[in-house]
JSON list of C-alpha atoms in Angstrom, two decimals:
[
{"chain": "A", "resi": 667, "resn": "GLY", "atom": "CA", "xyz": [-6.77, -6.05, -22.94]},
{"chain": "A", "resi": 668, "resn": "GLY", "atom": "CA", "xyz": [-9.08, -5.51, -20.08]},
{"chain": "A", "resi": 669, "resn": "ALA", "atom": "CA", "xyz": [-10.63, -2.85, -17.92]},
{"chain": "A", "resi": 670, "resn": "ALA", "atom": "CA", "xyz": [-8.37, -0.90, -15.65]},
{"chain": "A", "resi": 671, "resn": "GLY", "atom": "CA", "xyz": [-11.01, 1.34, -14.12]},
{"chain": "A", "resi": 672, "resn": "ALA", "atom": "CA", "xyz": [-9.79, 4.94, -13.51]},
{"chain": "A", "resi": 673, "resn": "ALA", "atom": "CA", "xyz": [-6.29, 3.78, -12.48]},
{"chain": "A", "resi": 674, "resn": "SER", "atom": "CA", "xyz": [-3.46, 5.18, -14.46]},
{"chain": "A", "resi": 675, "resn": "CYS", "atom": "CA", "xyz": [-0.50, 2.85, -14.49]},
{"chain": "A", "resi": 676, "resn": "ALA", "atom": "CA", "xyz": [2.61, 2.38, -16.42]},
{"chain": "A", "resi": 677, "resn": "ARG", "atom": "CA", "xyz": [3.66, -1.26, -16.70]},
{"chain": "A", "resi": 678, "resn": "ARG", "atom": "CA", "xyz": [7.00, -2.88, -17.47]},
{"chain": "A", "resi": 679, "resn": "GLY", "atom": "CA", "xyz": [7.19, -6.71, -17.52]},
{"chain": "A", "resi": 680, "resn": "ASP", "atom": "CA", "xyz": [5.63, -8.11, -14.40]},
{"chain": "A", "resi": 681, "resn": "ASP", "atom": "CA", "xyz": [6.15, -5.06, -12.24]},
{"chain": "A", "resi": 682, "resn": "LEU", "atom": "CA", "xyz": [3.97, -2.03, -11.81]},
{"chain": "A", "resi": 683, "resn": "TYR", "atom": "CA", "xyz": [5.28, 1.43, -11.88]},
{"chain": "A", "resi": 684, "resn": "LEU", "atom": "CA", "xyz": [3.66, 4.84, -11.15]},
{"chain": "A", "resi": 685, "resn": "CYS", "atom": "CA", "xyz": [0.15, 3.56, -10.47]},
{"chain": "A", "resi": 686, "resn": "ASP", "atom": "CA", "xyz": [-2.17, 6.43, -9.66]},
{"chain": "A", "resi": 687, "resn": "VAL", "atom": "CA", "xyz": [-5.53, 5.44, -8.26]},
{"chain": "A", "resi": 688, "resn": "SER", "atom": "CA", "xyz": [-6.17, 8.91, -6.84]},
{"chain": "A", "resi": 689, "resn": "GLN", "atom": "CA", "xyz": [-8.87, 9.62, -9.40]},
{"chain": "A", "resi": 690, "resn": "THR", "atom": "CA", "xyz": [-11.09, 6.83, -7.94]},
{"chain": "A", "resi": 691, "resn": "ARG", "atom": "CA", "xyz": [-10.21, 7.34, -4.29]},
{"chain": "A", "resi": 692, "resn": "THR", "atom": "CA", "xyz": [-12.64, 10.24, -3.69]},
{"chain": "A", "resi": 693, "resn": "MET", "atom": "CA", "xyz": [-15.53, 8.20, -5.07]},
{"chain": "A", "resi": 694, "resn": "SER", "atom": "CA", "xyz": [-14.67, 4.94, -3.34]},
{"chain": "A", "resi": 695, "resn": "PRO", "atom": "CA", "xyz": [-16.13, 3.76, -0.05]},
{"chain": "A", "resi": 696, "resn": "TRP", "atom": "CA", "xyz": [-13.23, 1.39, 0.41]},
{"chain": "A", "resi": 697, "resn": "PRO", "atom": "CA", "xyz": [-10.19, 2.35, 2.68]},
{"chain": "A", "resi": 698, "resn": "ASN", "atom": "CA", "xyz": [-7.58, 0.46, 0.71]},
{"chain": "A", "resi": 699, "resn": "GLN", "atom": "CA", "xyz": [-7.08, 0.80, -3.02]},
{"chain": "A", "resi": 700, "resn": "TYR", "atom": "CA", "xyz": [-4.46, -0.74, -5.26]},
{"chain": "A", "resi": 701, "resn": "ALA", "atom": "CA", "xyz": [-3.76, -1.19, -8.91]},
{"chain": "A", "resi": 702, "resn": "GLY", "atom": "CA", "xyz": [-2.66, -4.80, -9.59]},
{"chain": "A", "resi": 703, "resn": "ILE", "atom": "CA", "xyz": [-1.89, -7.28, -12.48]},
{"chain": "A", "resi": 704, "resn": "VAL", "atom": "CA", "xyz": [-4.06, -10.25, -13.21]},
{"chain": "A", "resi": 705, "resn": "THR", "atom": "CA", "xyz": [-2.02, -13.46, -12.90]},
{"chain": "A", "resi": 706, "resn": "SER", "atom": "CA", "xyz": [-2.72, -17.18, -13.25]},
{"chain": "A", "resi": 707, "resn": "GLY", "atom": "CA", "xyz": [-3.09, -19.30, -10.15]},
{"chain": "A", "resi": 708, "resn": "ALA", "atom": "CA", "xyz": [-2.57, -23.02, -9.67]},
{"chain": "A", "resi": 709, "resn": "GLY", "atom": "CA", "xyz": [-6.22, -23.85, -10.34]},
{"chain": "A", "resi": 710, "resn": "ARG", "atom": "CA", "xyz": [-6.78, -25.50, -6.91]},
{"chain": "A", "resi": 711, "resn": "MET", "atom": "CA", "xyz": [-9.61, -23.17, -5.92]},
{"chain": "A", "resi": 712, "resn": "SER", "atom": "CA", "xyz": [-11.77, -24.10, -8.82]},
{"chain": "A", "resi": 713, "resn": "ALA", "atom": "CA", "xyz": [-11.87, -27.68, -7.51]},
{"chain": "A", "resi": 714, "resn": "ARG", "atom": "CA", "xyz": [-12.18, -26.69, -3.89]},
{"chain": "A", "resi": 715, "resn": "MET", "atom": "CA", "xyz": [-15.10, -24.36, -4.70]},
{"chain": "A", "resi": 716, "resn": "ALA", "atom": "CA", "xyz": [-17.15, -26.94, -6.54]},
{"chain": "A", "resi": 717, "resn": "PRO", "atom": "CA", "xyz": [-20.99, -26.31, -6.27]},
{"chain": "A", "resi": 718, "resn": "GLY", "atom": "CA", "xyz": [-22.19, -27.63, -2.87]},
{"chain": "A", "resi": 719, "resn": "SER", "atom": "CA", "xyz": [-18.67, -27.91, -1.35]},
{"chain": "A", "resi": 720, "resn": "ALA", "atom": "CA", "xyz": [-18.02, -26.72, 2.24]},
{"chain": "A", "resi": 721, "resn": "VAL", "atom": "CA", "xyz": [-15.72, -24.06, 0.95]},
{"chain": "A", "resi": 722, "resn": "ILE", "atom": "CA", "xyz": [-18.09, -22.40, -1.50]},
{"chain": "A", "resi": 723, "resn": "THR", "atom": "CA", "xyz": [-20.91, -22.72, 1.00]},
{"chain": "A", "resi": 724, "resn": "ALA", "atom": "CA", "xyz": [-18.99, -20.82, 3.69]},
{"chain": "A", "resi": 725, "resn": "TYR", "atom": "CA", "xyz": [-17.95, -18.10, 1.21]},
{"chain": "A", "resi": 726, "resn": "GLU", "atom": "CA", "xyz": [-21.47, -17.78, -0.13]},
{"chain": "A", "resi": 727, "resn": "ALA", "atom": "CA", "xyz": [-22.80, -17.38, 3.33]},
{"chain": "A", "resi": 728, "resn": "GLU", "atom": "CA", "xyz": [-20.36, -14.53, 3.95]},
{"chain": "A", "resi": 729, "resn": "PHE", "atom": "CA", "xyz": [-21.02, -12.90, 0.55]},
{"chain": "A", "resi": 730, "resn": "GLY", "atom": "CA", "xyz": [-24.81, -13.42, 0.51]},
{"chain": "A", "resi": 731, "resn": "HIS", "atom": "CA", "xyz": [-24.87, -14.60, -3.11]},
{"chain": "A", "resi": 732, "resn": "ARG", "atom": "CA", "xyz": [-23.86, -17.61, -5.22]},
{"chain": "A", "resi": 733, "resn": "LEU", "atom": "CA", "xyz": [-20.26, -17.50, -6.21]},
{"chain": "A", "resi": 734, "resn": "VAL", "atom": "CA", "xyz": [-18.40, -18.68, -9.32]},
{"chain": "A", "resi": 735, "resn": "PRO", "atom": "CA", "xyz": [-15.90, -21.41, -8.45]},
{"chain": "A", "resi": 736, "resn": "GLY", "atom": "CA", "xyz": [-12.26, -20.39, -8.48]},
{"chain": "A", "resi": 737, "resn": "THR", "atom": "CA", "xyz": [-10.38, -17.26, -7.67]},
{"chain": "A", "resi": 738, "resn": "LEU", "atom": "CA", "xyz": [-8.94, -14.37, -9.72]},
{"chain": "A", "resi": 739, "resn": "ASN", "atom": "CA", "xyz": [-5.31, -13.88, -8.62]},
{"chain": "A", "resi": 740, "resn": "VAL", "atom": "CA", "xyz": [-4.04, -10.25, -8.61]},
{"chain": "A", "resi": 741, "resn": "LYS", "atom": "CA", "xyz": [-0.43, -9.24, -8.01]},
{"chain": "A", "resi": 742, "resn": "LEU", "atom": "CA", "xyz": [-0.27, -5.99, -6.09]},
{"chain": "A", "resi": 743, "resn": "PRO", "atom": "CA", "xyz": [2.76, -3.76, -6.25]},
{"chain": "A", "resi": 744, "resn": "VAL", "atom": "CA", "xyz": [3.26, -4.18, -2.52]},
{"chain": "A", "resi": 745, "resn": "SER", "atom": "CA", "xyz": [2.61, -6.81, 0.14]},
{"chain": "A", "resi": 746, "resn": "VAL", "atom": "CA", "xyz": [-0.63, -6.17, 2.02]},
{"chain": "A", "resi": 747, "resn": "ASP", "atom": "CA", "xyz": [-2.17, -7.41, 5.23]},
{"chain": "A", "resi": 748, "resn": "MET", "atom": "CA", "xyz": [-5.76, -8.27, 5.46]},
{"chain": "A", "resi": 749, "resn": "PRO", "atom": "CA", "xyz": [-7.70, -5.50, 7.17]},
{"chain": "A", "resi": 750, "resn": "ALA", "atom": "CA", "xyz": [-8.61, -5.68, 10.87]},
{"chain": "A", "resi": 751, "resn": "TYR", "atom": "CA", "xyz": [-12.24, -5.94, 9.90]},
{"chain": "A", "resi": 752, "resn": "ALA", "atom": "CA", "xyz": [-11.71, -9.18, 7.86]},
{"chain": "A", "resi": 753, "resn": "ARG", "atom": "CA", "xyz": [-13.84, -12.11, 9.07]},
{"chain": "A", "resi": 754, "resn": "THR", "atom": "CA", "xyz": [-12.52, -15.57, 9.77]},
{"chain": "A", "resi": 755, "resn": "ILE", "atom": "CA", "xyz": [-13.97, -18.75, 8.23]},
{"chain": "A", "resi": 756, "resn": "VAL", "atom": "CA", "xyz": [-12.98, -22.20, 9.49]},
{"chain": "A", "resi": 757, "resn": "ARG", "atom": "CA", "xyz": [-12.13, -24.63, 6.78]},
{"chain": "A", "resi": 758, "resn": "SER", "atom": "CA", "xyz": [-10.84, -28.20, 7.10]},
{"chain": "A", "resi": 759, "resn": "ASP", "atom": "CA", "xyz": [-7.34, -27.06, 6.22]},
{"chain": "A", "resi": 760, "resn": "GLY", "atom": "CA", "xyz": [-7.28, -24.09, 8.65]},
{"chain": "A", "resi": 761, "resn": "LEU", "atom": "CA", "xyz": [-8.54, -20.55, 9.00]},
{"chain": "A", "resi": 762, "resn": "VAL", "atom": "CA", "xyz": [-9.32, -18.27, 6.05]},
{"chain": "A", "resi": 763, "resn": "LEU", "atom": "CA", "xyz": [-9.69, -14.52, 6.27]},
{"chain": "A", "resi": 764, "resn": "VAL", "atom": "CA", "xyz": [-12.40, -12.99, 4.14]},
{"chain": "A", "resi": 765, "resn": "THR", "atom": "CA", "xyz": [-13.16, -9.41, 3.44]},
{"chain": "A", "resi": 766, "resn": "PRO", "atom": "CA", "xyz": [-15.63, -7.64, 1.10]},
{"chain": "A", "resi": 767, "resn": "ALA", "atom": "CA", "xyz": [-13.90, -5.99, -1.89]},
{"chain": "A", "resi": 768, "resn": "SER", "atom": "CA", "xyz": [-14.32, -4.54, -5.29]},
{"chain": "A", "resi": 769, "resn": "VAL", "atom": "CA", "xyz": [-12.42, -5.40, -8.46]},
{"chain": "A", "resi": 770, "resn": "THR", "atom": "CA", "xyz": [-12.69, -2.63, -11.04]},
{"chain": "A", "resi": 771, "resn": "GLY", "atom": "CA", "xyz": [-16.09, -1.77, -9.71]},
{"chain": "A", "resi": 772, "resn": "VAL", "atom": "CA", "xyz": [-17.44, -5.39, -9.38]},
{"chain": "A", "resi": 773, "resn": "ASP", "atom": "CA", "xyz": [-18.42, -6.64, -5.97]},
{"chain": "A", "resi": 774, "resn": "ALA", "atom": "CA", "xyz": [-16.22, -9.39, -4.71]},
{"chain": "A", "resi": 775, "resn": "LEU", "atom": "CA", "xyz": [-14.47, -11.04, -1.68]},
{"chain": "A", "resi": 776, "resn": "ILE", "atom": "CA", "xyz": [-10.78, -11.34, -1.00]},
{"chain": "A", "resi": 777, "resn": "VAL", "atom": "CA", "xyz": [-9.99, -14.64, 0.57]},
{"chain": "A", "resi": 778, "resn": "ARG", "atom": "CA", "xyz": [-6.59, -15.46, 2.21]},
{"chain": "A", "resi": 779, "resn": "HIS", "atom": "CA", "xyz": [-5.50, -18.49, 4.17]},
{"chain": "A", "resi": 780, "resn": "SER", "atom": "CA", "xyz": [-4.17, -17.62, 7.62]},
{"chain": "A", "resi": 781, "resn": "ARG", "atom": "CA", "xyz": [-0.87, -19.30, 6.68]},
{"chain": "A", "resi": 782, "resn": "THR", "atom": "CA", "xyz": [-0.43, -16.84, 3.92]},
{"chain": "A", "resi": 783, "resn": "GLU", "atom": "CA", "xyz": [-1.32, -13.93, 6.18]},
{"chain": "A", "resi": 784, "resn": "GLN", "atom": "CA", "xyz": [1.38, -15.21, 8.64]},
{"chain": "A", "resi": 785, "resn": "GLY", "atom": "CA", "xyz": [3.96, -15.23, 5.76]},
{"chain": "A", "resi": 786, "resn": "ASP", "atom": "CA", "xyz": [3.96, -19.03, 5.36]},
{"chain": "A", "resi": 787, "resn": "GLY", "atom": "CA", "xyz": [1.55, -19.67, 2.59]},
{"chain": "A", "resi": 788, "resn": "ARG", "atom": "CA", "xyz": [1.64, -20.67, -1.09]},
{"chain": "A", "resi": 789, "resn": "HIS", "atom": "CA", "xyz": [1.48, -17.02, -2.21]},
{"chain": "A", "resi": 790, "resn": "SER", "atom": "CA", "xyz": [3.26, -13.87, -1.11]},
{"chain": "A", "resi": 791, "resn": "LYS", "atom": "CA", "xyz": [1.21, -11.25, 0.62]},
{"chain": "A", "resi": 792, "resn": "ALA", "atom": "CA", "xyz": [1.43, -9.19, -2.62]},
{"chain": "A", "resi": 793, "resn": "ILE", "atom": "CA", "xyz": [-1.04, -11.68, -4.25]},
{"chain": "A", "resi": 794, "resn": "VAL", "atom": "CA", "xyz": [-4.72, -11.37, -3.46]},
{"chain": "A", "resi": 795, "resn": "GLU", "atom": "CA", "xyz": [-7.23, -14.08, -4.37]},
{"chain": "A", "resi": 796, "resn": "VAL", "atom": "CA", "xyz": [-10.67, -12.74, -5.29]},
{"chain": "A", "resi": 797, "resn": "VAL", "atom": "CA", "xyz": [-13.99, -14.60, -5.52]},
{"chain": "A", "resi": 798, "resn": "SER", "atom": "CA", "xyz": [-17.17, -13.14, -6.96]},
{"chain": "A", "resi": 799, "resn": "SER", "atom": "CA", "xyz": [-20.71, -14.00, -8.03]},
{"chain": "A", "resi": 800, "resn": "VAL", "atom": "CA", "xyz": [-19.61, -13.34, -11.65]},
{"chain": "A", "resi": 801, "resn": "HIS", "atom": "CA", "xyz": [-16.73, -14.76, -13.63]},
{"chain": "A", "resi": 802, "resn": "LEU", "atom": "CA", "xyz": [-14.46, -11.74, -13.37]},
{"chain": "A", "resi": 803, "resn": "ARG", "atom": "CA", "xyz": [-12.25, -12.61, -16.29]},
{"chain": "A", "resi": 804, "resn": "ASP", "atom": "CA", "xyz": [-15.29, -12.82, -18.58]},
{"chain": "A", "resi": 805, "resn": "VAL", "atom": "CA", "xyz": [-17.22, -9.88, -17.24]},
{"chain": "A", "resi": 806, "resn": "LEU", "atom": "CA", "xyz": [-14.26, -7.54, -17.20]},
{"chain": "A", "resi": 807, "resn": "GLY", "atom": "CA", "xyz": [-12.63, -9.04, -20.34]},
{"chain": "A", "resi": 808, "resn": "LEU", "atom": "CA", "xyz": [-9.45, -9.92, -18.47]},
{"chain": "A", "resi": 809, "resn": "THR", "atom": "CA", "xyz": [-6.43, -11.87, -19.43]},
{"chain": "A", "resi": 810, "resn": "ASP", "atom": "CA", "xyz": [-3.14, -12.46, -17.56]},
{"chain": "A", "resi": 811, "resn": "GLY", "atom": "CA", "xyz": [-1.18, -9.24, -17.44]},
{"chain": "A", "resi": 812, "resn": "ASP", "atom": "CA", "xyz": [-4.22, -6.91, -17.44]},
{"chain": "A", "resi": 813, "resn": "LEU", "atom": "CA", "xyz": [-4.40, -4.14, -14.83]},
{"chain": "A", "resi": 814, "resn": "VAL", "atom": "CA", "xyz": [-7.35, -3.96, -12.38]},
{"chain": "A", "resi": 815, "resn": "VAL", "atom": "CA", "xyz": [-8.18, -1.78, -9.36]},
{"chain": "A", "resi": 816, "resn": "VAL", "atom": "CA", "xyz": [-8.71, -3.83, -6.13]},
{"chain": "A", "resi": 817, "resn": "GLU", "atom": "CA", "xyz": [-10.40, -2.08, -3.25]},
{"chain": "A", "resi": 818, "resn": "PHE", "atom": "CA", "xyz": [-11.12, -3.39, 0.20]}
]
């Protein structure tokens, strides 16, 4: 089990039903708020974000803190576009959109390759990849299938 913040969700299999994040909306400074399910990724970002790598250096410059290598993948109940205020980082494999975020109250960044944003990436747009200065699975006690609130 993990932390689900103030979101009230009923879950069946891999799908979300009746997620109510209205209890947290009035207290949140973020314009977009979703309840999502933690899911495993392919593990590619842990290697790409090795300490000192160009990827982690660019993300850390955007975040202003050291980051933990890897991403937390969260499956949202709907496909989402990155917000208009997302910043663009140039990586060797193309452009990446980055926006400040919060996962169940913990500061983070959502990162998405421009190919995914255009509908041609490895993930659907219902998956968000999250990086943080803390290991989110450990700090929030998360395992695959747990519910989290993602705000950005």
